[in-house]
PDB file of C-alpha atoms in Angstrom:
ATOM      1  CA  UNK J 105       0.310   0.192  -0.177  1.00 63.00           C
ATOM      2  CA  UNK J 106       0.643   3.779  -0.121  1.00 79.00           C
ATOM      3  CA  UNK J 107       2.814   4.888   2.455  1.00 89.00           C
ATOM      4  CA  UNK J 108       1.870   8.073   4.864  1.00 94.00           C
ATOM      5  CA  UNK J 109       3.846   9.174   7.344  1.00 95.00           C
ATOM      6  CA  UNK J 110       3.052  11.704  10.062  1.00 97.00           C
ATOM      7  CA  UNK J 111       5.227  13.698  12.587  1.00 96.00           C
ATOM      8  CA  UNK J 112       5.935  13.997  15.371  1.00 97.00           C
ATOM      9  CA  UNK J 113       4.873  10.535  17.094  1.00 96.00           C
ATOM     10  CA  UNK J 114       4.876  12.262  20.220  1.00 97.00           C
ATOM     11  CA  UNK J 115       4.524  15.690  21.383  1.00 97.00           C
ATOM     12  CA  UNK J 116       3.896  17.105  25.178  1.00 97.00           C
ATOM     13  CA  UNK J 117       3.223  20.793  24.797  1.00 96.00           C
ATOM     14  CA  UNK J 118       2.036  23.139  27.497  1.00 97.00           C
ATOM     15  CA  UNK J 119      -1.115  25.110  27.799  1.00 97.00           C
ATOM     16  CA  UNK J 120      -1.929  27.616  25.600  1.00 97.00           C
ATOM     17  CA  UNK J 121       0.751  26.449  23.012  1.00 97.00           C
ATOM     18  CA  UNK J 122      -0.105  25.744  19.567  1.00 97.00           C
ATOM     19  CA  UNK J 123       1.014  22.720  18.142  1.00 98.00           C
ATOM     20  CA  UNK J 124       1.409  21.423  14.493  1.00 98.00           C
ATOM     21  CA  UNK J 125       1.190  17.962  13.233  1.00 98.00           C
ATOM     22  CA  UNK J 126       2.178  17.073   9.559  1.00 97.00           C
ATOM     23  CA  UNK J 127       0.258  14.381   7.377  1.00 96.00           C
ATOM     24  CA  UNK J 128       2.762  12.947   4.559  1.00 95.00           C
ATOM     25  CA  UNK J 129       1.721  11.451   1.530  1.00 93.00           C
ATOM     26  CA  UNK J 130       5.339  10.006   0.660  1.00 92.00           C
ATOM     27  CA  UNK J 131       5.004   7.945  -2.891  1.00 88.00           C
ATOM     28  CA  UNK J 132       1.549   9.232  -3.960  1.00 88.00           C
ATOM     29  CA  UNK J 133      -0.392  12.116  -4.767  1.00 90.00           C
ATOM     30  CA  UNK J 134      -3.095  12.880  -2.107  1.00 89.00           C
ATOM     31  CA  UNK J 135      -6.410  14.756  -3.209  1.00 88.00           C
ATOM     32  CA  UNK J 136      -8.063  14.416  -0.160  1.00 91.00           C
ATOM     33  CA  UNK J 137      -6.787  14.588   3.242  1.00 93.00           C
ATOM     34  CA  UNK J 138      -8.744  13.579   6.601  1.00 94.00           C
ATOM     35  CA  UNK J 139      -8.189  14.592  10.182  1.00 97.00           C
ATOM     36  CA  UNK J 140      -9.573  11.931  12.783  1.00 96.00           C
ATOM     37  CA  UNK J 141      -9.257  12.086  16.813  1.00 97.00           C
ATOM     38  CA  UNK J 142      -9.174   9.012  18.971  1.00 95.00           C
ATOM     39  CA  UNK J 143      -9.764   8.792  22.755  1.00 91.00           C
ATOM     40  CA  UNK J 144      -8.598   5.630  24.655  1.00 88.00           C
ATOM     41  CA  UNK J 145     -10.426   2.589  23.683  1.00 86.00           C
ATOM     42  CA  UNK J 146     -12.379   4.142  20.801  1.00 90.00           C
ATOM     43  CA  UNK J 147     -12.947   4.360  17.650  1.00 92.00           C
ATOM     44  CA  UNK J 148     -12.013   6.821  15.329  1.00 93.00           C
ATOM     45  CA  UNK J 149     -13.770   9.868  15.336  1.00 94.00           C
ATOM     46  CA  UNK J 150     -13.556  11.899  11.810  1.00 94.00           C
ATOM     47  CA  UNK J 151     -12.636  15.576  12.346  1.00 96.00           C
ATOM     48  CA  UNK J 152     -12.347  17.004   8.884  1.00 95.00           C
ATOM     49  CA  UNK J 153     -11.638  16.133   5.555  1.00 93.00           C
ATOM     50  CA  UNK J 154      -9.560  18.361   3.400  1.00 91.00           C
ATOM     51  CA  UNK J 155      -8.881  18.792  -0.184  1.00 87.00           C
ATOM     52  CA  UNK J 156      -5.485  20.470  -1.812  1.00 83.00           C
ATOM     53  CA  UNK J 157      -6.019  23.671  -2.210  1.00 82.00           C
ATOM     54  CA  UNK J 158      -9.766  24.198  -0.592  1.00 85.00           C
ATOM     55  CA  UNK J 159     -10.704  24.954   2.867  1.00 88.00           C
ATOM     56  CA  UNK J 160     -11.029  21.941   4.986  1.00 92.00           C
ATOM     57  CA  UNK J 161     -14.439  20.828   6.066  1.00 93.00           C
ATOM     58  CA  UNK J 162     -15.365  20.504   9.296  1.00 96.00           C
ATOM     59  CA  UNK J 163     -17.532  17.723  11.102  1.00 94.00           C
ATOM     60  CA  UNK J 164     -20.269  18.364  13.611  1.00 94.00           C
ATOM     61  CA  UNK J 165     -19.081  19.996  16.687  1.00 94.00           C
ATOM     62  CA  UNK J 166     -15.513  20.385  15.392  1.00 96.00           C
ATOM     63  CA  UNK J 167     -13.901  23.947  16.829  1.00 95.00           C
ATOM     64  CA  UNK J 168     -12.634  24.976  13.093  1.00 93.00           C
ATOM     65  CA  UNK J 169     -10.691  27.781  14.440  1.00 95.00           C
ATOM     66  CA  UNK J 170      -8.979  25.858  17.047  1.00 96.00           C
ATOM     67  CA  UNK J 171      -8.208  22.862  14.716  1.00 97.00           C
ATOM     68  CA  UNK J 172      -6.834  24.446  11.996  1.00 96.00           C
ATOM     69  CA  UNK J 173      -6.332  22.312   8.621  1.00 95.00           C
ATOM     70  CA  UNK J 174      -4.372  23.860   5.841  1.00 91.00           C
ATOM     71  CA  UNK J 175      -3.958  21.166   2.606  1.00 89.00           C
ATOM     72  CA  UNK J 176      -1.344  23.667   0.527  1.00 82.00           C
ATOM     73  CA  UNK J 177       0.213  20.791  -1.228  1.00 90.00           C
ATOM     74  CA  UNK J 178      -0.587  17.740  -2.883  1.00 90.00           C
ATOM     75  CA  UNK J 179       1.466  15.720  -0.204  1.00 92.00           C
ATOM     76  CA  UNK J 180       1.132  17.444   2.538  1.00 94.00           C
ATOM     77  CA  UNK J 181      -1.580  18.182   5.081  1.00 94.00           C
ATOM     78  CA  UNK J 182      -1.420  20.175   8.758  1.00 96.00           C
ATOM     79  CA  UNK J 183      -3.125  20.137  11.827  1.00 97.00           C
ATOM     80  CA  UNK J 184      -2.563  22.954  13.957  1.00 97.00           C
ATOM     81  CA  UNK J 185      -3.796  22.475  17.330  1.00 98.00           C
ATOM     82  CA  UNK J 186      -4.523  26.116  18.679  1.00 97.00           C
ATOM     83  CA  UNK J 187      -4.261  26.996  22.512  1.00 97.00           C
ATOM     84  CA  UNK J 188      -3.771  23.226  23.939  1.00 97.00           C
ATOM     85  CA  UNK J 189      -5.524  22.607  27.032  1.00 96.00           C
ATOM     86  CA  UNK J 190      -5.737  19.578  28.908  1.00 96.00           C
ATOM     87  CA  UNK J 191      -8.664  18.003  27.137  1.00 96.00           C
ATOM     88  CA  UNK J 192      -7.103  18.498  23.416  1.00 97.00           C
ATOM     89  CA  UNK J 193      -4.892  15.514  24.673  1.00 97.00           C
ATOM     90  CA  UNK J 194      -5.433  12.377  22.784  1.00 96.00           C
ATOM     91  CA  UNK J 195      -4.265  10.524  19.512  1.00 96.00           C
ATOM     92  CA  UNK J 196      -4.606  12.289  16.016  1.00 97.00           C
ATOM     93  CA  UNK J 197      -4.488  10.561  12.948  1.00 97.00           C
ATOM     94  CA  UNK J 198      -4.690  11.360   9.457  1.00 97.00           C
ATOM     95  CA  UNK J 199      -5.325   9.392   6.150  1.00 94.00           C
ATOM     96  CA  UNK J 200      -4.814  10.327   2.616  1.00 93.00           C
ATOM     97  CA  UNK J 201      -6.375   9.476  -0.394  1.00 89.00           C
ATOM     98  CA  UNK J 202      -5.191  10.451  -4.319  1.00 84.00           C
ATOM     99  CA  UNK J 203      -6.920   9.782  -7.716  1.00 73.00           C
ATOM    100  CA  UNK J 204     -10.426   8.750  -7.526  1.00 71.00           C
ATOM    101  CA  UNK J 205     -12.753   9.433  -4.712  1.00 66.00           C
ATOM    102  CA  UNK J 206     -13.141   5.746  -4.337  1.00 68.00           C
ATOM    103  CA  UNK J 207     -10.174   4.845  -3.940  1.00 75.00           C
ATOM    104  CA  UNK J 208      -8.201   3.225  -0.298  1.00 81.00           C
ATOM    105  CA  UNK J 209      -7.438   5.985   2.220  1.00 87.00           C
ATOM    106  CA  UNK J 210      -4.039   5.009   4.137  1.00 91.00           C
ATOM    107  CA  UNK J 211      -3.471   6.081   7.528  1.00 94.00           C
ATOM    108  CA  UNK J 212      -0.331   7.393   9.262  1.00 96.00           C
ATOM    109  CA  UNK J 213       1.241   6.187  12.202  1.00 96.00           C
ATOM    110  CA  UNK J 214      -0.567   8.510  14.640  1.00 97.00           C
ATOM    111  CA  UNK J 215       0.321  11.836  16.788  1.00 97.00           C
ATOM    112  CA  UNK J 216       0.128  10.936  20.501  1.00 97.00           C
ATOM    113  CA  UNK J 217      -0.882  14.960  21.880  1.00 97.00           C
ATOM    114  CA  UNK J 218      -0.312  15.681  25.626  1.00 97.00           C
ATOM    115  CA  UNK J 219      -0.929  18.800  26.952  1.00 97.00           C
ATOM    116  CA  UNK J 220       0.521  19.400  30.239  1.00 97.00           C
TER     117      UNK J 220
ATOM    118  CA  UNK E 147     -26.182   8.355   7.717  1.00 82.00           C
ATOM    119  CA  UNK E 148     -24.628   5.209   7.971  1.00 88.00           C
ATOM    120  CA  UNK E 149     -24.421   3.357  11.246  1.00 92.00           C
ATOM    121  CA  UNK E 150     -21.739   0.253  12.094  1.00 96.00           C
ATOM    122  CA  UNK E 151     -21.781  -2.032  14.919  1.00 96.00           C
ATOM    123  CA  UNK E 152     -19.042  -4.307  15.956  1.00 97.00           C
ATOM    124  CA  UNK E 153     -19.272  -6.932  18.251  1.00 97.00           C
ATOM    125  CA  UNK E 154     -17.458  -8.245  20.402  1.00 97.00           C
ATOM    126  CA  UNK E 155     -15.905  -5.495  21.930  1.00 96.00           C
ATOM    127  CA  UNK E 156     -13.026  -8.161  23.428  1.00 97.00           C
ATOM    128  CA  UNK E 157     -11.976 -11.300  22.221  1.00 98.00           C
ATOM    129  CA  UNK E 158      -9.916 -13.607  23.888  1.00 98.00           C
ATOM    130  CA  UNK E 159      -8.687 -16.829  22.191  1.00 98.00           C
ATOM    131  CA  UNK E 160      -5.991 -19.262  22.792  1.00 98.00           C
ATOM    132  CA  UNK E 161      -3.043 -19.597  20.238  1.00 98.00           C
ATOM    133  CA  UNK E 162      -3.898 -21.612  17.323  1.00 97.00           C
ATOM    134  CA  UNK E 163      -7.662 -20.935  17.521  1.00 98.00           C
ATOM    135  CA  UNK E 164      -9.708 -19.108  15.206  1.00 98.00           C
ATOM    136  CA  UNK E 165     -11.119 -15.347  15.715  1.00 98.00           C
ATOM    137  CA  UNK E 166     -14.466 -14.335  14.513  1.00 98.00           C
ATOM    138  CA  UNK E 167     -15.703 -10.458  14.407  1.00 98.00           C
ATOM    139  CA  UNK E 168     -18.885  -9.411  13.303  1.00 98.00           C
ATOM    140  CA  UNK E 169     -20.070  -6.208  11.788  1.00 98.00           C
ATOM    141  CA  UNK E 170     -23.455  -4.538  10.851  1.00 98.00           C
ATOM    142  CA  UNK E 171     -24.461  -2.037   8.461  1.00 96.00           C
ATOM    143  CA  UNK E 172     -27.475   0.275   8.149  1.00 95.00           C
ATOM    144  CA  UNK E 173     -26.794   2.023   4.874  1.00 91.00           C
ATOM    145  CA  UNK E 174     -27.898  -0.144   1.679  1.00 90.00           C
ATOM    146  CA  UNK E 175     -25.366   2.405  -0.327  1.00 89.00           C
ATOM    147  CA  UNK E 176     -22.610   1.049   1.181  1.00 91.00           C
ATOM    148  CA  UNK E 177     -20.739  -1.227  -1.133  1.00 91.00           C
ATOM    149  CA  UNK E 178     -16.951  -1.038   0.182  1.00 91.00           C
ATOM    150  CA  UNK E 179     -15.669  -2.857   3.249  1.00 95.00           C
ATOM    151  CA  UNK E 180     -12.537  -2.581   4.680  1.00 94.00           C
ATOM    152  CA  UNK E 181     -10.862  -3.710   8.096  1.00 96.00           C
ATOM    153  CA  UNK E 182      -7.853  -2.326  10.036  1.00 96.00           C
ATOM    154  CA  UNK E 183      -6.065  -3.532  12.184  1.00 97.00           C
ATOM    155  CA  UNK E 184      -4.417  -0.941  14.639  1.00 96.00           C
ATOM    156  CA  UNK E 185      -1.524  -1.858  17.398  1.00 95.00           C
ATOM    157  CA  UNK E 186      -0.859   0.295  20.279  1.00 92.00           C
ATOM    158  CA  UNK E 187       0.295   3.489  19.696  1.00 91.00           C
ATOM    159  CA  UNK E 188       0.162   2.885  15.900  1.00 93.00           C
ATOM    160  CA  UNK E 189      -2.086   4.197  13.194  1.00 94.00           C
ATOM    161  CA  UNK E 190      -4.565   1.841  11.311  1.00 95.00           C
ATOM    162  CA  UNK E 191      -3.346  -0.966   8.777  1.00 94.00           C
ATOM    163  CA  UNK E 192      -5.642  -1.529   5.874  1.00 92.00           C
ATOM    164  CA  UNK E 193      -5.789  -5.588   6.557  1.00 95.00           C
ATOM    165  CA  UNK E 194      -8.028  -6.686   4.035  1.00 95.00           C
ATOM    166  CA  UNK E 195     -11.204  -5.237   2.328  1.00 93.00           C
ATOM    167  CA  UNK E 196     -14.349  -6.439   0.075  1.00 94.00           C
ATOM    168  CA  UNK E 197     -16.245  -4.629  -2.071  1.00 90.00           C
ATOM    169  CA  UNK E 198     -20.059  -5.687  -2.305  1.00 87.00           C
ATOM    170  CA  UNK E 199     -20.001  -7.198  -5.900  1.00 86.00           C
ATOM    171  CA  UNK E 200     -18.303 -10.053  -4.103  1.00 86.00           C
ATOM    172  CA  UNK E 201     -19.591 -12.991  -1.260  1.00 92.00           C
ATOM    173  CA  UNK E 202     -15.872 -13.393   0.386  1.00 95.00           C
ATOM    174  CA  UNK E 203     -12.414 -12.914   0.231  1.00 95.00           C
ATOM    175  CA  UNK E 204      -9.367 -14.750   1.656  1.00 96.00           C
ATOM    176  CA  UNK E 205      -5.883 -13.753   2.035  1.00 95.00           C
ATOM    177  CA  UNK E 206      -3.673 -16.192   4.123  1.00 96.00           C
ATOM    178  CA  UNK E 207      -4.967 -16.854   7.524  1.00 97.00           C
ATOM    179  CA  UNK E 208      -7.716 -13.802   7.296  1.00 98.00           C
ATOM    180  CA  UNK E 209     -10.709 -13.979   5.362  1.00 98.00           C
ATOM    181  CA  UNK E 210     -13.999 -11.915   5.001  1.00 98.00           C
ATOM    182  CA  UNK E 211     -17.379 -12.582   4.211  1.00 97.00           C
ATOM    183  CA  UNK E 212     -20.413  -9.926   3.200  1.00 97.00           C
ATOM    184  CA  UNK E 213     -23.780 -11.070   3.450  1.00 96.00           C
ATOM    185  CA  UNK E 214     -25.041  -7.844   1.503  1.00 93.00           C
ATOM    186  CA  UNK E 215     -28.985  -8.523   2.152  1.00 94.00           C
ATOM    187  CA  UNK E 216     -28.367  -8.903   5.799  1.00 95.00           C
ATOM    188  CA  UNK E 217     -26.308  -6.008   5.822  1.00 96.00           C
ATOM    189  CA  UNK E 218     -23.284  -8.341   7.963  1.00 95.00           C
ATOM    190  CA  UNK E 219     -19.070  -8.896   7.242  1.00 97.00           C
ATOM    191  CA  UNK E 220     -16.970 -10.495   9.017  1.00 98.00           C
ATOM    192  CA  UNK E 221     -13.252 -10.689   9.917  1.00 98.00           C
ATOM    193  CA  UNK E 222     -12.115 -14.318  10.243  1.00 98.00           C
ATOM    194  CA  UNK E 223      -8.961 -14.777  11.096  1.00 98.00           C
ATOM    195  CA  UNK E 224      -7.466 -18.666  11.415  1.00 98.00           C
ATOM    196  CA  UNK E 225      -4.824 -20.572  13.807  1.00 98.00           C
ATOM    197  CA  UNK E 226      -3.933 -16.909  15.427  1.00 98.00           C
ATOM    198  CA  UNK E 227      -0.532 -15.872  16.503  1.00 97.00           C
ATOM    199  CA  UNK E 228       0.282 -13.764  19.763  1.00 97.00           C
ATOM    200  CA  UNK E 229       1.240 -11.402  16.998  1.00 97.00           C
ATOM    201  CA  UNK E 230      -2.114 -10.888  16.022  1.00 98.00           C
ATOM    202  CA  UNK E 231      -3.243  -9.029  18.972  1.00 98.00           C
ATOM    203  CA  UNK E 232      -4.241  -6.053  17.811  1.00 97.00           C
ATOM    204  CA  UNK E 233      -7.414  -3.885  17.522  1.00 97.00           C
ATOM    205  CA  UNK E 234      -9.849  -4.548  15.106  1.00 98.00           C
ATOM    206  CA  UNK E 235     -11.675  -2.238  13.540  1.00 97.00           C
ATOM    207  CA  UNK E 236     -14.338  -2.849  10.670  1.00 97.00           C
ATOM    208  CA  UNK E 237     -15.799  -0.138   7.964  1.00 96.00           C
ATOM    209  CA  UNK E 238     -18.468   0.783   5.781  1.00 94.00           C
ATOM    210  CA  UNK E 239     -18.262   3.134   2.979  1.00 90.00           C
ATOM    211  CA  UNK E 240     -20.794   4.611   0.951  1.00 81.00           C
ATOM    212  CA  UNK E 241     -20.061   4.462  -2.926  1.00 69.00           C
ATOM    213  CA  UNK E 242     -20.723   7.731  -3.869  1.00 67.00           C
ATOM    214  CA  UNK E 243     -20.851  11.521  -2.060  1.00 64.00           C
ATOM    215  CA  UNK E 244     -17.897  11.164   0.152  1.00 69.00           C
ATOM    216  CA  UNK E 245     -16.431   8.085   0.061  1.00 79.00           C
ATOM    217  CA  UNK E 246     -15.912   8.986   3.757  1.00 85.00           C
ATOM    218  CA  UNK E 247     -16.188   5.424   5.822  1.00 89.00           C
ATOM    219  CA  UNK E 248     -17.600   4.739   9.031  1.00 92.00           C
ATOM    220  CA  UNK E 249     -15.854   2.716  11.761  1.00 94.00           C
ATOM    221  CA  UNK E 250     -17.370   0.257  13.850  1.00 96.00           C
ATOM    222  CA  UNK E 251     -16.049   0.836  17.739  1.00 95.00           C
ATOM    223  CA  UNK E 252     -13.371  -1.677  17.448  1.00 96.00           C
ATOM    224  CA  UNK E 253     -12.344  -5.483  18.685  1.00 97.00           C
ATOM    225  CA  UNK E 254      -9.679  -5.804  20.721  1.00 97.00           C
ATOM    226  CA  UNK E 255      -8.199  -9.359  20.113  1.00 98.00           C
ATOM    227  CA  UNK E 256      -6.111 -10.914  22.958  1.00 98.00           C
ATOM    228  CA  UNK E 257      -4.488 -13.865  21.412  1.00 98.00           C
ATOM    229  CA  UNK E 258      -2.561 -15.491  24.535  1.00 97.00           C
ATOM    230  CA  UNK E 259       0.546 -17.847  23.819  1.00 94.00           C
TER     231      UNK E 259
END
């Protein structure tokens, strides 16, 4: 399968600061990227969908001003958690899909964010 | 929207036994059903998938079956090994629109040596 690289794998930040998570498609052009949040022992919760060059579409209940998503190129999308608080601590996972909509999306390794 | 139910939430087996995880979906428009394996601290990895025009698919020790009429699909793992221990997620995806999958709640599979 295709390779999606997510960085960093772990990050600890102080309350009130911002942290950026990168998601890169290494061997294909990702026309669509998805950002998920996963709480311990729970399923993946879709936060937003982004298409290259367009504004992200956020799921209901997800604050777009807090979770800034940029998808400026066909190989890179970023998620910035602004003014982080301890309740933002979670496992964030991206996935990327290229070409036709009915192709499979591949997941990154995930980022464990801890806000102290 | 689509709703995917997954059972059991936890499954404990002895090495060498078979494991079966079942999922049901609600939207008859869904036509693609992937299964993911997620190891601790890592992202989900696709292990097998099936499309609605097929009833069964097998890849070595892993097989997936699909019953469109009943709207359920299952993952079968034979000859389980300790390294099969992980959380498994099923998903259902519609054949049009946004093509965004809906995930089940996950099954924690524990294979005891």
